[in-house]
Tab-separated table of N, CA and C in Angstrom:
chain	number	residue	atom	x	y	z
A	282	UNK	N	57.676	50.217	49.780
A	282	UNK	CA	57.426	51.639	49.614
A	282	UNK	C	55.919	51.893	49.663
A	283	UNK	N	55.065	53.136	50.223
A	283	UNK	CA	54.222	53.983	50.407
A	283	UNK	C	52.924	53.328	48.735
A	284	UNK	N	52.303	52.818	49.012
A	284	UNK	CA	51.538	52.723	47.511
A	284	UNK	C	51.391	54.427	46.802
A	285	UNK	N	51.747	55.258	45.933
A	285	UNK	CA	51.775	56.088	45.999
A	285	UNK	C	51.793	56.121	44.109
A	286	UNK	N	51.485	57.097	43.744
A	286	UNK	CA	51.521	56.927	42.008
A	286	UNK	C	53.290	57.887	41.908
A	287	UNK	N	53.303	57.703	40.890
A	287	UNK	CA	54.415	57.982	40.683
A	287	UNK	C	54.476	59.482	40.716
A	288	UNK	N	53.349	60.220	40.023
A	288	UNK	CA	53.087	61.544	40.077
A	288	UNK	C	53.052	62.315	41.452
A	289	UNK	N	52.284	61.683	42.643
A	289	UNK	CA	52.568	61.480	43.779
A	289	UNK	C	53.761	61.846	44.612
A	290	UNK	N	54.444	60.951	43.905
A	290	UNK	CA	56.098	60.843	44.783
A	290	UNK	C	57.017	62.094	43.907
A	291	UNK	N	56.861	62.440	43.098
A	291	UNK	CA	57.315	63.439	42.564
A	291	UNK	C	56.822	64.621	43.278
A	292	UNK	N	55.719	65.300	43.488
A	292	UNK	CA	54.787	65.970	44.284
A	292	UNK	C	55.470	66.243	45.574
A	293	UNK	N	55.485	64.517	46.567
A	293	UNK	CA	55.742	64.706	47.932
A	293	UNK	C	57.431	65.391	48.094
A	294	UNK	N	58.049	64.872	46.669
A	294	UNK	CA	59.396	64.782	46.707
A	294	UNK	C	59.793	66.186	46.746
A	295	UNK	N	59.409	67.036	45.737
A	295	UNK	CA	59.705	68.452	45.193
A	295	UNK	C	59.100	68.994	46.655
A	296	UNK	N	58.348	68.744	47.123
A	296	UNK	CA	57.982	69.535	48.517
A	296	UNK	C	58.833	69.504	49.582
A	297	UNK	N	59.093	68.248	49.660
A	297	UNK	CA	60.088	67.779	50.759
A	297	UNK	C	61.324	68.625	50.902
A	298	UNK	N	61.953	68.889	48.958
A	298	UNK	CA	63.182	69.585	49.021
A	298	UNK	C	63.227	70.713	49.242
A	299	UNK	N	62.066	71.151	49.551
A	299	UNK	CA	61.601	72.666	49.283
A	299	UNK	C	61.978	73.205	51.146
A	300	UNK	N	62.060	71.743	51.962
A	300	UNK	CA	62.125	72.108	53.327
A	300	UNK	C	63.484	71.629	53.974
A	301	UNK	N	64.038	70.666	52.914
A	301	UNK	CA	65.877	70.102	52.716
A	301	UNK	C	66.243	71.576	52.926
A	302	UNK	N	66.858	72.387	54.039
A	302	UNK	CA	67.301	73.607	54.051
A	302	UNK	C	69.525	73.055	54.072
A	303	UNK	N	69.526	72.238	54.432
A	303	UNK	CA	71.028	71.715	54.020
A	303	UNK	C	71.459	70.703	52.985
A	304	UNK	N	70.854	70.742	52.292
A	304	UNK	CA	70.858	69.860	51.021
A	304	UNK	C	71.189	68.054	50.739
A	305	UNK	N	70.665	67.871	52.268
A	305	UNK	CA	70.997	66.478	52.678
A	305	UNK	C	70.071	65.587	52.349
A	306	UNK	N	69.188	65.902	51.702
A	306	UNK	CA	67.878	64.769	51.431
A	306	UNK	C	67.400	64.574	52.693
A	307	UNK	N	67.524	65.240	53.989
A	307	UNK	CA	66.640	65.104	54.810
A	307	UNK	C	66.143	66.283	55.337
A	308	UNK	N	65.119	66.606	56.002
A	308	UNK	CA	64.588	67.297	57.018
A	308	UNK	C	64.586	67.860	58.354
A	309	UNK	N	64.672	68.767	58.972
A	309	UNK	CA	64.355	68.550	60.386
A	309	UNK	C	62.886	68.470	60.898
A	310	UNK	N	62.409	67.712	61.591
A	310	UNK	CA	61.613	67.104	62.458
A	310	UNK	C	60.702	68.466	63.007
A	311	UNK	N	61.227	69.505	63.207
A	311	UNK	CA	60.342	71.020	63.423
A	311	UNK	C	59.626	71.154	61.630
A	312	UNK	N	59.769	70.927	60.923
A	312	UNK	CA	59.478	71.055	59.427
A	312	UNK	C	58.220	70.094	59.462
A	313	UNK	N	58.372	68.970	59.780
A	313	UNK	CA	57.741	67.716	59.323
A	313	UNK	C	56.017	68.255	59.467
A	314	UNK	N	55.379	68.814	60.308
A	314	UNK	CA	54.176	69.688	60.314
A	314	UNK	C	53.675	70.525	58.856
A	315	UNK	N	54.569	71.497	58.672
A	315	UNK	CA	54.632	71.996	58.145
A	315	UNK	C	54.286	71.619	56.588
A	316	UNK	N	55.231	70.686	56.658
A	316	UNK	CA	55.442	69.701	55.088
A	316	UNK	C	53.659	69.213	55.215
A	317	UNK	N	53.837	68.626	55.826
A	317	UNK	CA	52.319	67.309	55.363
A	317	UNK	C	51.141	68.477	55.463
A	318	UNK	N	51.144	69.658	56.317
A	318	UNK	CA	49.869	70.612	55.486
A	318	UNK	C	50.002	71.085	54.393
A	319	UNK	N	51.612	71.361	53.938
A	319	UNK	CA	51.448	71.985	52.721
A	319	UNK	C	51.222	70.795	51.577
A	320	UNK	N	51.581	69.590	51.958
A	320	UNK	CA	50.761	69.093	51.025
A	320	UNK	C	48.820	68.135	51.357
A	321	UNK	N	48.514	69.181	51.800
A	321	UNK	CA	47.279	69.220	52.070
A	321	UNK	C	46.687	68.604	53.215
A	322	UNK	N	46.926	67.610	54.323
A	322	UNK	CA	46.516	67.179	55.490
A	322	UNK	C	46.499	68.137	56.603
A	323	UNK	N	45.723	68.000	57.345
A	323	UNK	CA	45.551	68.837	58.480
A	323	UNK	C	46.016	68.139	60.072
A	324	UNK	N	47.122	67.278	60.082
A	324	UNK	CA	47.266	66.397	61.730
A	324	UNK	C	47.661	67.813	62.486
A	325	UNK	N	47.255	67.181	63.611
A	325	UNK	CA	47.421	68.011	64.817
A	325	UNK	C	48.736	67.894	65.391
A	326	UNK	N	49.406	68.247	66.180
A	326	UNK	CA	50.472	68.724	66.838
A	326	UNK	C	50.889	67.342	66.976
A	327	UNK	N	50.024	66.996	68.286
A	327	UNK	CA	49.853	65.724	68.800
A	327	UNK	C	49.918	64.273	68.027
A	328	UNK	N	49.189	64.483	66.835
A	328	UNK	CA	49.682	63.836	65.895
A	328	UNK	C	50.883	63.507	64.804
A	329	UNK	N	51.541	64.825	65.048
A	329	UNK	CA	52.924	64.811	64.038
A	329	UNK	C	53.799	63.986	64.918
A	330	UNK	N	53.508	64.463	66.669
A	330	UNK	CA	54.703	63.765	67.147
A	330	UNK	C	54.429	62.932	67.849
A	331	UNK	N	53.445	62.363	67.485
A	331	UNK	CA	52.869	60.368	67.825
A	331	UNK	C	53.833	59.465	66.635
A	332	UNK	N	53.818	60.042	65.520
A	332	UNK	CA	54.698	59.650	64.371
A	332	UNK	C	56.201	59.841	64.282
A	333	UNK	N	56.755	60.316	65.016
A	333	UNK	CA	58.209	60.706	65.205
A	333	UNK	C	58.531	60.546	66.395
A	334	UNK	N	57.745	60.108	67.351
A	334	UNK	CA	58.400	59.877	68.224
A	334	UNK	C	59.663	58.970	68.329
A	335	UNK	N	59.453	57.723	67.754
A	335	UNK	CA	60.469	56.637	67.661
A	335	UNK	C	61.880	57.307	66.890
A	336	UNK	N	61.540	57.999	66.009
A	336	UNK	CA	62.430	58.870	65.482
A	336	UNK	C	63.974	59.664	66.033
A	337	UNK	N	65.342	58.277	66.092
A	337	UNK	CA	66.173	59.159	66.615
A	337	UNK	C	66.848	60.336	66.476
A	338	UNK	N	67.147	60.179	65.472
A	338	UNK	CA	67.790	61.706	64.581
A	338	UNK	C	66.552	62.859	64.536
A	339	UNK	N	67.145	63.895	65.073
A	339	UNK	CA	66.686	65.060	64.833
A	339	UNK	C	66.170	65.659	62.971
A	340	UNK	N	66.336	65.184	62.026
A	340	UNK	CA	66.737	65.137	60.397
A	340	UNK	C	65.531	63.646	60.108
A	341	UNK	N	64.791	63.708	59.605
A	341	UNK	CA	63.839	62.773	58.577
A	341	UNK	C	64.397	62.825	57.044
A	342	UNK	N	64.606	61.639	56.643
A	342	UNK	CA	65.103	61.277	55.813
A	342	UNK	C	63.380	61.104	54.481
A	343	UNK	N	63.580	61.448	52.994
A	343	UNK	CA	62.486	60.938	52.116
A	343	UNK	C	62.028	59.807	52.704
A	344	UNK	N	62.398	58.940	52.869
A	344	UNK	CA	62.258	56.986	52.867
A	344	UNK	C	61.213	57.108	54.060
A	345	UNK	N	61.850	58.444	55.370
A	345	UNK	CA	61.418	57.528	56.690
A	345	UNK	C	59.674	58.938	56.484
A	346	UNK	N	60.260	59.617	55.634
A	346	UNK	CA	58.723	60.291	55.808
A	346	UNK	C	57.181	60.231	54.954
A	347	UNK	N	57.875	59.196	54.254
A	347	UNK	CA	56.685	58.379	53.228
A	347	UNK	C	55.694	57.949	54.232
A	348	UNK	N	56.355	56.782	54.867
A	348	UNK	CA	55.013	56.215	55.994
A	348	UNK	C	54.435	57.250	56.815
A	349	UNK	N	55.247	57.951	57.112
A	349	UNK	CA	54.444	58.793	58.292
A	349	UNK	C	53.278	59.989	57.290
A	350	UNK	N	53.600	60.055	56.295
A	350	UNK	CA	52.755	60.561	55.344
A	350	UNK	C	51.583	59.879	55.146
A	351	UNK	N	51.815	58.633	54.990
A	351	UNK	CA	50.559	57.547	54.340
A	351	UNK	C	49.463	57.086	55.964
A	352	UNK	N	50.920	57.062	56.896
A	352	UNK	CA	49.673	56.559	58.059
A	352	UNK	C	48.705	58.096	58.237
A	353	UNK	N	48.967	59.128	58.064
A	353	UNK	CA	48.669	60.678	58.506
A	353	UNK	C	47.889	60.602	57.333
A	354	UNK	N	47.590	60.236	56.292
A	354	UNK	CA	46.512	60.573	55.050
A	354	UNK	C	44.739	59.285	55.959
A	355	UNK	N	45.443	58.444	55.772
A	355	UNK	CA	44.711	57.235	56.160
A	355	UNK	C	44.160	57.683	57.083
A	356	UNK	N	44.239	58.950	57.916
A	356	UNK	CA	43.188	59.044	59.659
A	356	UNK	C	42.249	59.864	58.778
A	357	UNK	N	40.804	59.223	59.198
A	357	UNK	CA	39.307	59.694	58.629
A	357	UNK	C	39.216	61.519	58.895
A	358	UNK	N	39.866	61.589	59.627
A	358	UNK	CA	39.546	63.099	60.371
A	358	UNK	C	40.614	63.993	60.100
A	359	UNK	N	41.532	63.705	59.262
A	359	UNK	CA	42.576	64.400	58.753
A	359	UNK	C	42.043	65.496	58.117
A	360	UNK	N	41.390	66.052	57.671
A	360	UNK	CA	40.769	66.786	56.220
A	360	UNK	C	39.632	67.265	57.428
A	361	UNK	N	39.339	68.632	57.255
A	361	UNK	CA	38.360	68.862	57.709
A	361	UNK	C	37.963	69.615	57.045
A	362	UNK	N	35.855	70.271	56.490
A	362	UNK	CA	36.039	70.707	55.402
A	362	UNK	C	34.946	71.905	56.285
A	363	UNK	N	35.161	73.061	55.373
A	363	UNK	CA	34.364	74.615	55.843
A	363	UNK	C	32.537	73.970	56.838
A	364	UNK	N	32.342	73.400	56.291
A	364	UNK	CA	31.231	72.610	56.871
A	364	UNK	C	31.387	72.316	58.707
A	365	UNK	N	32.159	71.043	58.131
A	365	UNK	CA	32.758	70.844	59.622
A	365	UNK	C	32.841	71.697	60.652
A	366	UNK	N	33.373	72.974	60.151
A	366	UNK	CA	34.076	74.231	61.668
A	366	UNK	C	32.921	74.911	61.525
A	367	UNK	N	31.928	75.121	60.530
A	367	UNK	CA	30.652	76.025	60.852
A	367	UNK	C	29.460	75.188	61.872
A	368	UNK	N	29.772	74.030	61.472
A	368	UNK	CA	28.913	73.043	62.772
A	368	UNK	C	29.096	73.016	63.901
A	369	UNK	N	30.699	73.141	64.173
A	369	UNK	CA	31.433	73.023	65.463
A	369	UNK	C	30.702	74.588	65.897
A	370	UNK	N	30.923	75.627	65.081
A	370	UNK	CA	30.032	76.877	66.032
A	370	UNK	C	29.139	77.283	66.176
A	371	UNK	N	28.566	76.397	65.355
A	371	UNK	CA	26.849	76.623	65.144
A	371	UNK	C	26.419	76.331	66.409
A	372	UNK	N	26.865	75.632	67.138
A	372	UNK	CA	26.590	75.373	68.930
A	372	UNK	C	26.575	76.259	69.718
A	373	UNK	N	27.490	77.307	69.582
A	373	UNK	CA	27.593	78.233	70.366
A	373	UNK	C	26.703	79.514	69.901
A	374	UNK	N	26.108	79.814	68.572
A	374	UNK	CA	25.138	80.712	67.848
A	374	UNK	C	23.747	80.432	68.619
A	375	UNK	N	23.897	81.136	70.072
A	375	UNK	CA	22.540	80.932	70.808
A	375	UNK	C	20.905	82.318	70.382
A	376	UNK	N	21.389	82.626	69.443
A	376	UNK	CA	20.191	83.548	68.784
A	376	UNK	C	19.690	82.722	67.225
A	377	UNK	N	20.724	82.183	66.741
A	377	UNK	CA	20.586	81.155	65.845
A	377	UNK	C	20.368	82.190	64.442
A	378	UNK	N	21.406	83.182	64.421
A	378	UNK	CA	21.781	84.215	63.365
A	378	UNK	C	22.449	84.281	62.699
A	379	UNK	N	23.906	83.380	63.223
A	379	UNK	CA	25.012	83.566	62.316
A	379	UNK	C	26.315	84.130	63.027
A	380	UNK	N	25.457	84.498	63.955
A	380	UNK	CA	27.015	85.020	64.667
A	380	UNK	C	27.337	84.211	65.994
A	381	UNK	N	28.701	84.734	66.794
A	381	UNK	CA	28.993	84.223	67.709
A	381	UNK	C	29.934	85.157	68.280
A	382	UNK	N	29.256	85.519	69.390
A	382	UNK	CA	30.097	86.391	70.594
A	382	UNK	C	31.322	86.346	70.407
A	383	UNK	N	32.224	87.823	69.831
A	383	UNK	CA	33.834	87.685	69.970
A	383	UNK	C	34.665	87.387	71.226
A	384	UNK	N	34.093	87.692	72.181
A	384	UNK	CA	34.747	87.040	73.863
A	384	UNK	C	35.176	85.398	73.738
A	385	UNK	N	33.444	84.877	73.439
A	385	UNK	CA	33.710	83.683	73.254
A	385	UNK	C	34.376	83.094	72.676
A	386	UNK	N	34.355	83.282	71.027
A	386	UNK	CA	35.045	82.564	70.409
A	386	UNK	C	36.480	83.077	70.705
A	387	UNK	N	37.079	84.159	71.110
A	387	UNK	CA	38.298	84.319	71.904
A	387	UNK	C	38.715	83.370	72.687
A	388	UNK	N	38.076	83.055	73.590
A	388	UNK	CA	38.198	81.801	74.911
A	388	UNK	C	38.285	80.693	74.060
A	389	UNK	N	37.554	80.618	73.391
A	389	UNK	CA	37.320	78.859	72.076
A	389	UNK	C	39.251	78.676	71.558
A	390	UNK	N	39.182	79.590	70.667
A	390	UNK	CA	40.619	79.512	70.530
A	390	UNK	C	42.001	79.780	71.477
A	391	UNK	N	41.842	79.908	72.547
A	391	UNK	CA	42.910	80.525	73.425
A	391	UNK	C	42.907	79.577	74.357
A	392	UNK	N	41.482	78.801	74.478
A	392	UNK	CA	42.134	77.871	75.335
A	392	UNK	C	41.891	75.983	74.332
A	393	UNK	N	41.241	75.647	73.736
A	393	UNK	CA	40.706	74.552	73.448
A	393	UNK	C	41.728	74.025	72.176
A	394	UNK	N	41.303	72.556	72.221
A	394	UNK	CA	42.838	72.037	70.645
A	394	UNK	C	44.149	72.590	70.938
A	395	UNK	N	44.220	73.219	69.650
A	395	UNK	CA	46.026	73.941	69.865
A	395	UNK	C	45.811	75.391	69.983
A	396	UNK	N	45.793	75.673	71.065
A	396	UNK	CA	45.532	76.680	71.627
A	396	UNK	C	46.279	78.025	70.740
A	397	UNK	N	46.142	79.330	70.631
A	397	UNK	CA	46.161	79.876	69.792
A	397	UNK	C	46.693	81.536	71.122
A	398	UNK	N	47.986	81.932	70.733
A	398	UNK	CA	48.134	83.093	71.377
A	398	UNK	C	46.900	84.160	71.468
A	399	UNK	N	47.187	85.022	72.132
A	399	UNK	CA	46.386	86.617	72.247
A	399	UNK	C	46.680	86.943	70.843
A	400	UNK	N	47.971	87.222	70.579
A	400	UNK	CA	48.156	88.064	69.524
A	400	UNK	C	47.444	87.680	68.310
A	401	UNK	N	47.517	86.172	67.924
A	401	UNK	CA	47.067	85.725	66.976
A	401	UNK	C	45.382	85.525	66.876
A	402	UNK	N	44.803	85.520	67.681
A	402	UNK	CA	43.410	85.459	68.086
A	402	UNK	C	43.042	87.116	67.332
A	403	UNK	N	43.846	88.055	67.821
A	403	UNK	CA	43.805	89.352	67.449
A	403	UNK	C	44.265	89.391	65.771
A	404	UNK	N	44.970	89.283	65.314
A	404	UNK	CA	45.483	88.822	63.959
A	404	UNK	C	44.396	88.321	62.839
A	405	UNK	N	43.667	87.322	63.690
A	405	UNK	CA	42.483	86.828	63.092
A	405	UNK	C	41.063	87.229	62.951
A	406	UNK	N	41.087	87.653	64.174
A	406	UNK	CA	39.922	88.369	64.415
A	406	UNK	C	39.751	89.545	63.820
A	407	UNK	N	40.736	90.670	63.632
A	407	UNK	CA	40.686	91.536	63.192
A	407	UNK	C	39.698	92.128	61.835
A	408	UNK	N	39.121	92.659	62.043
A	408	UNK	CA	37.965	93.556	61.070
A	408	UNK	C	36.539	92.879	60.749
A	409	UNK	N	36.804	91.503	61.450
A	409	UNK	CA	35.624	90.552	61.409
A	409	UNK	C	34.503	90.616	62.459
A	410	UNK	N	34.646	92.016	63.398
A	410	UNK	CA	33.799	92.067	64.855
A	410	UNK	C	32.805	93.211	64.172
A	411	UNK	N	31.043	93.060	64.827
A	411	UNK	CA	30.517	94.356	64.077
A	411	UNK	C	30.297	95.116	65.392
A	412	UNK	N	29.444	95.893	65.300
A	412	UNK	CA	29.025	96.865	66.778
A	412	UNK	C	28.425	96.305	67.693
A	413	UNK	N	27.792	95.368	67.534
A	413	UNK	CA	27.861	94.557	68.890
A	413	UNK	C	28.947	93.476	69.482
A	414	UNK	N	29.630	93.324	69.099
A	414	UNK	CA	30.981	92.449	69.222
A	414	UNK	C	30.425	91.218	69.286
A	415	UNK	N	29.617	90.900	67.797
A	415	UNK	CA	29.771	89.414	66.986
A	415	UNK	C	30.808	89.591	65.965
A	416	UNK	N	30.751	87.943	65.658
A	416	UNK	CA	31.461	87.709	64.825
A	416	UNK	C	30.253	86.580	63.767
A	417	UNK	N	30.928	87.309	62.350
A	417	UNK	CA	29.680	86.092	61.592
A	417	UNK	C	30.223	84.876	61.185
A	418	UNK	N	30.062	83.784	61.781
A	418	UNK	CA	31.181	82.675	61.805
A	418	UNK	C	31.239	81.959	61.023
A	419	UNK	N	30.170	81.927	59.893
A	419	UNK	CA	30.416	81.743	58.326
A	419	UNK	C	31.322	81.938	57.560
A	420	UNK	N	31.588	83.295	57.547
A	420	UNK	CA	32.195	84.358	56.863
A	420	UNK	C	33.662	83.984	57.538
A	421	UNK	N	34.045	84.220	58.926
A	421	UNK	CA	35.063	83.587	59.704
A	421	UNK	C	35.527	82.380	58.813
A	422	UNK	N	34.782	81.542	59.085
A	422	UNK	CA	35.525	80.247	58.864
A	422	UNK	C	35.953	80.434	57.555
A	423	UNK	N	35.426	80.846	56.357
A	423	UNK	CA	35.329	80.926	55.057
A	423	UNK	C	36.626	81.847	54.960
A	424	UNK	N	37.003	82.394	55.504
A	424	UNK	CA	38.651	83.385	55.598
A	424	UNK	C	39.710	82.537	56.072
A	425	UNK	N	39.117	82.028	57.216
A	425	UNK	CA	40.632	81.009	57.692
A	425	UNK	C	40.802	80.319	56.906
A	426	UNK	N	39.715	79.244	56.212
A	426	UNK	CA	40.166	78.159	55.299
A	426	UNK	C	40.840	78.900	53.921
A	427	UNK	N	40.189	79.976	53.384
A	427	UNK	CA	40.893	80.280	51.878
A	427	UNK	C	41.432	81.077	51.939
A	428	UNK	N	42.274	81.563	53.259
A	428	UNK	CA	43.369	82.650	52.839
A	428	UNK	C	42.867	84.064	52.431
C-alpha cells in the first residue's frame, strides 16, 4: 500500500466517496481528474491519462487509485504556486507594468497547454480588462488561483 498516514487515507478515502456516484467503492475514470485536484495536485490532462491508460475497466477502484495518486504527488511540477504563472507572464509584460494585452493573453489560453474555450476565456476574463484592453496579470492570476 501507498506510504500514506493514516489521516491521509481517511482524507483520500472520504473524497473518493464523494465521487463513488453508484455506491460501488469505485469511480469512473472521467472523475479521476477531478478527484486528485480536489485533493490538491494540479496533473494535466495528459497526465491523468498516462496513469490510466493500462486501466481496463472504465470504474477505478480505492486500491487501484492510491498509486496513481502517489506517482501524481511525486512529479516536482505538480503544484504550481501564484509565483510561477506571474513569471510565466511576466514575459509577455513588454512595458514592464503589470499588465498584459487582453488579445494576447486570449491567444495564450485558447491555444497553448489545455487549451481553454472562447466562452471560458470570456468567463475569466470578464471585468479584469481596463480602457486600454490590459489586463493586470497579478491581480489575474491571484483570482484564478483563490477563487
Amino acid at each position: 500500500m501507498a506510504p500514506f498516514s493514516e489521516d491521509q487515507l481517511a482524507e483520500y478515502r472520504e473524497a473518493f466517496n464523494l465521487f463513488d456516484d453508484r455506491g460501488d467503492g469505485r469511480i469512473g475514470k472521467q472523475f479521476l481528474g477531478e478527484l486528485i485536484r480536489a485533493l490538491g495536485l494540479n496533473p494535466t490532462e495528459a497526465d491523468i491519462h498516462r496513469c490510466i491508460k493500462d486501466i481496463k475497466s472504465d470504474r477505478i477502484a480505492f486500491e487501484e487509485f492510491l498509486p496513481i495518486y502517489e506517482t501524481l504527488s511525486k512529479k516536482k511540477d505538480n503544484v504550481s504556486t501564484e509565483e510561477d504563472f506571474v513569471e510565466g507572464l511576466r514575459v509577455f509584460d513588454k512595458d514592464g507594468n503589470g499588465t498584459i494585452n487582453s488579445a494576447e493573453l486570449r491567444h495564450l489560453l485558447t491555444t497553448l497547454g489545455e487549451k481553454l474555450t472562447d466562452d471560458e476565456v470570456e468567463q475569466l476574463l470578464a471585468g479584469h480588462e481596463d480602457k486600454q484592453g490590459n489586463i493586470n496579470y497579478e491581480d489575474f492570476i491571484r483570482m484564478v488561483m483563490n477563487g
